[in-house]
Short mmCIF file of C-alpha atoms and ligand atoms in Angstrom, two decimals:
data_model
loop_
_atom_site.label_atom_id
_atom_site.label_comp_id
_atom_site.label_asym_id
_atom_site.label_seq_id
_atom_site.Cartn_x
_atom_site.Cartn_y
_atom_site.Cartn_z
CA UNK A 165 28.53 -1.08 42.85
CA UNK A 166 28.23 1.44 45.82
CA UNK A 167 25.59 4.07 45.46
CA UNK A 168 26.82 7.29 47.10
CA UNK A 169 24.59 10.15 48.38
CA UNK A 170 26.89 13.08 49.22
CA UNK A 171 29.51 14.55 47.66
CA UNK A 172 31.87 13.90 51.09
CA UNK A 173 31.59 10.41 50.02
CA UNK A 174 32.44 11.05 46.43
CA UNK A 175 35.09 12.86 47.64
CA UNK A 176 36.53 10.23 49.63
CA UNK A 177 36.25 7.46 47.26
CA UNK A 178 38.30 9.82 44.77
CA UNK A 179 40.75 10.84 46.84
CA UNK A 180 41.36 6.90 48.12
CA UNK A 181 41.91 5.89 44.78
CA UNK A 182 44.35 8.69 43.78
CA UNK A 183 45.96 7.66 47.06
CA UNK A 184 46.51 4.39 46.32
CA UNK A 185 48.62 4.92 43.15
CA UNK A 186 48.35 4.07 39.59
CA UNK A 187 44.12 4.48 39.29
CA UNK A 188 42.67 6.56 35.88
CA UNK A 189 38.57 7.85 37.32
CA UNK A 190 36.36 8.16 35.02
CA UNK A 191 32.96 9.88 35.05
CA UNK A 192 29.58 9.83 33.56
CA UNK A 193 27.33 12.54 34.05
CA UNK A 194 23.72 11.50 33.64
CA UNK A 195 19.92 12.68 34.55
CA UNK A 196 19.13 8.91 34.95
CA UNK A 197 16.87 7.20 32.64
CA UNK A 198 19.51 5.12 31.67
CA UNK A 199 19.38 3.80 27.92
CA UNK A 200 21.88 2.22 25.51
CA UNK A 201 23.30 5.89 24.45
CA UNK A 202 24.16 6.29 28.61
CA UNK A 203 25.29 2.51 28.61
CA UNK A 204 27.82 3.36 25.74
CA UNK A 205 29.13 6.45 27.54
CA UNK A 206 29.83 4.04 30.70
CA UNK A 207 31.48 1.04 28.61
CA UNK A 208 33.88 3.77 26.93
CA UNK A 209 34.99 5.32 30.20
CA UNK A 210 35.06 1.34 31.30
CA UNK A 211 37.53 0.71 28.46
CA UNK A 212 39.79 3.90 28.94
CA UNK A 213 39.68 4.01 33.08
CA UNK A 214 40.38 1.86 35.90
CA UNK A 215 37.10 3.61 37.92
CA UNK A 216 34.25 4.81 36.64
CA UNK A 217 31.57 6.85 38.64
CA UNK A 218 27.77 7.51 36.89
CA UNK A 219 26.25 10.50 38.46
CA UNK A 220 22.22 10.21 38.19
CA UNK A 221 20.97 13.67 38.94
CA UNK A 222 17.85 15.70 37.74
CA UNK A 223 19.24 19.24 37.97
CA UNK A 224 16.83 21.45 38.68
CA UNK A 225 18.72 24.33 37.28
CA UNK A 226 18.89 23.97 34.20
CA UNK A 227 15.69 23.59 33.22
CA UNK A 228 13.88 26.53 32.25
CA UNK A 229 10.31 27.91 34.39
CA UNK A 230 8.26 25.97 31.68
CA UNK A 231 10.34 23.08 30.90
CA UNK A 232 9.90 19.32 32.13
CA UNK A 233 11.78 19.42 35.31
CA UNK A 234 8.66 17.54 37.29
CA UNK A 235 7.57 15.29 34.48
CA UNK A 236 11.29 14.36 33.61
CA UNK A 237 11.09 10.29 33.20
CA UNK A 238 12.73 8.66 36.70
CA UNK A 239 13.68 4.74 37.45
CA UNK A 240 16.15 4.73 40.29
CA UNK A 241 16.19 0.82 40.13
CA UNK A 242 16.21 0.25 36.33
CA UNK A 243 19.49 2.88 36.23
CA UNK A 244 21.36 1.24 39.01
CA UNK A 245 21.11 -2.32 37.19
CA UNK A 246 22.15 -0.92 34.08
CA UNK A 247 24.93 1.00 35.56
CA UNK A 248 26.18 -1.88 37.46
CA UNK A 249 25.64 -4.31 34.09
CA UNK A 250 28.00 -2.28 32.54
CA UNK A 251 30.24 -1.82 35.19
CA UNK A 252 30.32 1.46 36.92
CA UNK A 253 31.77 1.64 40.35
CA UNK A 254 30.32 4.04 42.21
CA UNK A 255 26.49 5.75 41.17
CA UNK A 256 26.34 8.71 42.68
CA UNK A 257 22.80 9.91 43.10
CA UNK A 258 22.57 13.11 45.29
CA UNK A 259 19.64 14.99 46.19
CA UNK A 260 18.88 18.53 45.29
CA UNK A 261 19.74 19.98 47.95
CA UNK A 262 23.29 18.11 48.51
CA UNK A 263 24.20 19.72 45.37
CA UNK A 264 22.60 22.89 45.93
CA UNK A 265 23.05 23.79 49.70
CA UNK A 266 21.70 27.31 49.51
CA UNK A 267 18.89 26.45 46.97
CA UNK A 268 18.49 29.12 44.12
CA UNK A 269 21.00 31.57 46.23
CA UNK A 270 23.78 29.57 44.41
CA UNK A 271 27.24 30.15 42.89
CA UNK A 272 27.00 29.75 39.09
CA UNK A 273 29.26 28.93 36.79
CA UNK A 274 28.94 30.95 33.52
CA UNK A 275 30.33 30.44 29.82
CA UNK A 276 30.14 33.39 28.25
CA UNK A 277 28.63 33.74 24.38
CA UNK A 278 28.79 29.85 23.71
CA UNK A 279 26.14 29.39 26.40
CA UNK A 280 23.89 31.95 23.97
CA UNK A 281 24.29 29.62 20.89
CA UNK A 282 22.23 26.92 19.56
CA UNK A 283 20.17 25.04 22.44
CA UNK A 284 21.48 27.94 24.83
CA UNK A 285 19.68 30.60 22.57
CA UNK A 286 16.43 28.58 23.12
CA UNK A 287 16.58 27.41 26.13
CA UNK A 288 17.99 30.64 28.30
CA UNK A 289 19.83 29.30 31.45
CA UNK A 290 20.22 25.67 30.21
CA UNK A 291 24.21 26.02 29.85
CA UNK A 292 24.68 28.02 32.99
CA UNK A 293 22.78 25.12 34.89
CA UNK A 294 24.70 22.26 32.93
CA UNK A 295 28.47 24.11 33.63
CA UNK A 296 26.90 24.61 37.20
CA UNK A 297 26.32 20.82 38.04
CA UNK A 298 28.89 19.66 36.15
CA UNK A 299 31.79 21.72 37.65
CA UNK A 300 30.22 20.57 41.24
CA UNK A 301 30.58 16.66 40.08
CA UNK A 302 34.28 17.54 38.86
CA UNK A 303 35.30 19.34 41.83
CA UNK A 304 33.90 16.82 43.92
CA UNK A 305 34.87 13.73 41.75
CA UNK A 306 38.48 15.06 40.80
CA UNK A 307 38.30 13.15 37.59
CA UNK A 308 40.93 12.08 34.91
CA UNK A 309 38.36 12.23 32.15
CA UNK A 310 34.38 12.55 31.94
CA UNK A 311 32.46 10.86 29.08
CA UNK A 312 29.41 12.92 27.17
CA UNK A 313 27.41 12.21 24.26
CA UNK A 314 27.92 13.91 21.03
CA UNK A 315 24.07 13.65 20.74
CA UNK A 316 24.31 17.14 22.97
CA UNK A 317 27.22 18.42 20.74
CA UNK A 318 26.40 22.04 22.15
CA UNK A 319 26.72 20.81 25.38
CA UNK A 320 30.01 19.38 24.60
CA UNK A 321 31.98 22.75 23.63
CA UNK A 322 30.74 24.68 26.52
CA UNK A 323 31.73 22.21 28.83
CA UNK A 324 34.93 21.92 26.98
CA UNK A 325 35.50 25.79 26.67
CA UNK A 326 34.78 25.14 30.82
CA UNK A 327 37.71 23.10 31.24
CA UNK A 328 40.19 25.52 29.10
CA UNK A 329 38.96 28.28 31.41
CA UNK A 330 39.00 27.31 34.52
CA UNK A 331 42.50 25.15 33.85
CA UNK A 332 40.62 22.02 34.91
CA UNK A 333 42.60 18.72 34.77
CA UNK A 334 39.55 16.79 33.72
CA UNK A 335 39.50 15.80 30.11
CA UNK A 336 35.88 15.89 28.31
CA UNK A 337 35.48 13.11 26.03
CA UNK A 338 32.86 12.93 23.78
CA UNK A 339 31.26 9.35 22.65
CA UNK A 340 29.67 8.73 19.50
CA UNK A 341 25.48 8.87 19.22
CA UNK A 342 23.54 5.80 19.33
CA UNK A 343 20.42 5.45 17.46
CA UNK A 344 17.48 3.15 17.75
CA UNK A 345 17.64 0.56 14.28
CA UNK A 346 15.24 3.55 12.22
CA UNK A 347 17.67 6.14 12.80
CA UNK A 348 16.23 7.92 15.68
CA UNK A 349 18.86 9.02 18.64
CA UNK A 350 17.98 7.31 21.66
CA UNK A 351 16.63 10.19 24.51
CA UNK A 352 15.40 9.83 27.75
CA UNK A 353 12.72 12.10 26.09
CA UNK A 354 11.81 9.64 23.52
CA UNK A 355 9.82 7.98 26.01
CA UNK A 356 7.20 10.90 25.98
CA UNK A 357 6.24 10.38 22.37
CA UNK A 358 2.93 9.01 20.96
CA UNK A 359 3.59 6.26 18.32
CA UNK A 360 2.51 8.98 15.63
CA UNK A 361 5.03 11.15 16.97
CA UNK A 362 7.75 8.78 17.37
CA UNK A 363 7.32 8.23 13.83
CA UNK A 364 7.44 12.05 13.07
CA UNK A 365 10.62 12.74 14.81
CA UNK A 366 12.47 10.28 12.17
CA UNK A 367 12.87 13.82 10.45
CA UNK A 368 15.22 14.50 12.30
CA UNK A 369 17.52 11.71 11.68
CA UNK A 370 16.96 11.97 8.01
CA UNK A 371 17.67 15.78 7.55
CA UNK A 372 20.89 14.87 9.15
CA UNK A 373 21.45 11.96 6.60
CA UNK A 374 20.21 14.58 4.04
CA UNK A 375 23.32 17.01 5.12
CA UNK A 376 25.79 13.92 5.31
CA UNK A 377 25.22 12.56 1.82
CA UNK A 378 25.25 15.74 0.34
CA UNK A 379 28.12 16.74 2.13
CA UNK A 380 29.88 13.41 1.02
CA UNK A 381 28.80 14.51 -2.96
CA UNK A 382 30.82 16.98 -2.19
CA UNK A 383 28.44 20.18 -1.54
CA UNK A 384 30.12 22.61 0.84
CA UNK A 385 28.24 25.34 0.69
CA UNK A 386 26.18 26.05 4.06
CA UNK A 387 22.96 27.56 2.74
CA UNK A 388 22.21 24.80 0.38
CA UNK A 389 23.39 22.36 2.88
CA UNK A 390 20.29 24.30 5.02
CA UNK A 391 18.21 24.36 2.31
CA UNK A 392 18.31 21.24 2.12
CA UNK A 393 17.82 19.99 5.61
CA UNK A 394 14.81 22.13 5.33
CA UNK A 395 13.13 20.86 2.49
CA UNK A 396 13.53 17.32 4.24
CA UNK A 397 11.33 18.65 7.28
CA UNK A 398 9.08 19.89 4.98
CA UNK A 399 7.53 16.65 4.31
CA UNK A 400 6.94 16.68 7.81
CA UNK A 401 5.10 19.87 8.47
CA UNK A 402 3.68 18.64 12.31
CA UNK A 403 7.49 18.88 13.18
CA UNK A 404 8.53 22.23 13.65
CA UNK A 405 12.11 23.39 13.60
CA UNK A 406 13.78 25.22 16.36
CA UNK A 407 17.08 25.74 15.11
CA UNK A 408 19.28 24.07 11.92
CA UNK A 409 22.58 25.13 11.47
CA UNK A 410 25.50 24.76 10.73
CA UNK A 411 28.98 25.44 13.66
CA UNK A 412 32.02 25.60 14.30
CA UNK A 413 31.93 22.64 16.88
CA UNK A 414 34.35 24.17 19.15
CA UNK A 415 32.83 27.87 19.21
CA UNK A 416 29.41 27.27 18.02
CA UNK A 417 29.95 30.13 15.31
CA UNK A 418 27.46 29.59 11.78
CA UNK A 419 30.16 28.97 9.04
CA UNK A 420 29.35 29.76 5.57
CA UNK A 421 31.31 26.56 3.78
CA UNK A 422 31.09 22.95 5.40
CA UNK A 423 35.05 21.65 6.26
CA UNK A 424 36.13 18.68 8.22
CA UNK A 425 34.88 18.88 12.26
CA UNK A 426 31.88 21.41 11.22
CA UNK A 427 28.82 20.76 12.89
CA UNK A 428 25.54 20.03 11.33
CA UNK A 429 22.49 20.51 14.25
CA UNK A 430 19.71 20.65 14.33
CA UNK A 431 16.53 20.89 17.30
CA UNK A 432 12.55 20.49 16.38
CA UNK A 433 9.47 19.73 18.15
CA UNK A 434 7.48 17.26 17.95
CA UNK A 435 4.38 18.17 19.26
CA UNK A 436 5.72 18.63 23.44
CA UNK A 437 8.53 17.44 22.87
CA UNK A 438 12.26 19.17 22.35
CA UNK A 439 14.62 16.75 20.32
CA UNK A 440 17.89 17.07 19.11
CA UNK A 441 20.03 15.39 16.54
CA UNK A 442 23.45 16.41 15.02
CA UNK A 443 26.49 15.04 12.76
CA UNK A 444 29.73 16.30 13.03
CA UNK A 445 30.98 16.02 9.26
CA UNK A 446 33.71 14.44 7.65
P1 AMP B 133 21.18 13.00 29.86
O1 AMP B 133 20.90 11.96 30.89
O2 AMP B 133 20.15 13.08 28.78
O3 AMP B 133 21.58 14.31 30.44
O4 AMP B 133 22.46 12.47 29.09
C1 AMP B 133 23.63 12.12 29.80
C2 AMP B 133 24.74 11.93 28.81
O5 AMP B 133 24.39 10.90 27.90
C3 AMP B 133 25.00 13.18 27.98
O6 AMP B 133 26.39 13.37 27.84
C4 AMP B 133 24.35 12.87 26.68
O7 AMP B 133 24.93 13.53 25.59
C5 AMP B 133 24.58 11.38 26.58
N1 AMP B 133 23.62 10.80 25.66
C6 AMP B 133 22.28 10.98 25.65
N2 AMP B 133 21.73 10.36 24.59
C7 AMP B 133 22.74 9.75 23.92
C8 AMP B 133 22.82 8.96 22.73
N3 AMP B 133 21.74 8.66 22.02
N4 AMP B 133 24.03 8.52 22.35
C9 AMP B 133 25.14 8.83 23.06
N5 AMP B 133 25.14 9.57 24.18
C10 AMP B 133 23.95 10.03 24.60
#
């Protein structure tokens, strides 16, 4: 596995392969901390592409003025073995100011009203920083298809509203979550819970289970699907809720009755710490 620093040499090792005839790229965009959740993104663009690039990059911008930018977990080595375990080509770790040559005087890239929704509502910035770095990894990449994780389903349909709008050739697949064996989506933030907490944030998991079941009984109704996701983090009153709802996936609009594709989300904290969870129902 090469590790590349600049986006010339991205560049290059794109542009050889498209050269040569017959190659599929594939790319995973990452903030490092590599866990299984990452490793499954990699192994799926492994299966579907002949390359695969992982980009490990903290990006600075979208993180908000009192967010966890500094204290974001790091391991350099740990991500490279695990990345080259599962059989990335290329990882592609820049530093800040590769990416961002002119520092905060930058060129942003800006999707409208869906960047406003869910996590973007609560987080103001985050998506313009996300369709930022992630249109500077395609244009420099160039490729075929990039892999995300459904755990940030929000994340998914702006970057996929991106795409249609700026006519990109990149296709945005999204990769089912993976959960630790109780339930609880694996996060490169897990790793700042206390044991009490990490117990705690199982609420999550099971007010999503609580919207699945119910959904599968057949309830379609959207406030009583809230309801009860609600009264599930009830029983765990340390948690507080940011957001629950329930989306259209692709436009990140409430709906008022549950169909096939909508979007159950949902964001809390646990004590410092932001998680999310989500189903998409069936
Ligand atoms: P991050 O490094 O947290 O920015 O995540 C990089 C990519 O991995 C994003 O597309 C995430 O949605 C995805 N990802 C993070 N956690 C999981 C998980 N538990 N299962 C699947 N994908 C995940």
């Amino acid at each position: 596995m090469q590790v590349l620093r600049t986006v010339s040499e991205l560049r290059l090792w794109s542009r050889d392969l498209r050269a040569a005839g017959g190659n599929i790229i594939g790319l995973v965009p990452t903030m490092g901390a590599l866990h299984a959740g990452h490793a499954s993104l990699i192994r799926a663009a492994r299966a579907q592409c002949t390359h695969v690039a992982v980009s490990l990059f903290v990006n600075p911008t979208q993180f908000g003025p009192n967010e966890d930018f500094t204290r974001y977990p790091r391991a350099f080595e740990a991500d490279c073995a695990l990345a080259e375990a599962e059989g990335a080509g290329v990882l592609f770790a820049p530093a800040v100011e590769e990416l961002y040559p002119n520092g905060a005087d930058s060129t942003f890239v800006e999707v409208p009203v869906l960047s406003e929704r869910l996590d973007g509502a609560s987080r103001p910035g985050h998506f313009r920083g996300v369709a930022t770095v992630v249109s500077k990894l395609f244009i420099a990449a160039e490729p075929d298809r990039a892999y995300f994780g459904q755990k940030d389903a929000a994340q998914v349909a702006v970057l996929r509203r991106m795409t249609a709008d700026l006519r990109l050739a990149t296709e945005i697949v999204a990769c089912p979550i993976v959960r630790d064996a109780d339930g609880l989506a694996l996060s490169s933030r897990n790793a700042y819970l206390a044991p009490a907490e990490r117990a705690q944030a199982l609420v999550l998991s099971r007010a999503v289970r609580r919207v699945e079941s119910l959904v599968a009984e057949g309830e379609r109704c959207a406030s009583t699907l809230l309801a009860a996701a609600r009264e599930v983090f009830a029983a765990e009153p340390v948690v507080r809720i940011d957001y629950a709802a329930l989306v259209d996936w692709a436009t990140l609009e409430p709906i008022v009755t549950a169909a096939p594709g909508t979007l159950f989300a949902v964001a809390a904290w646990v004590g410092s710490t932001r998680l999310i969870d989500n189903a998409i129902l069936s």
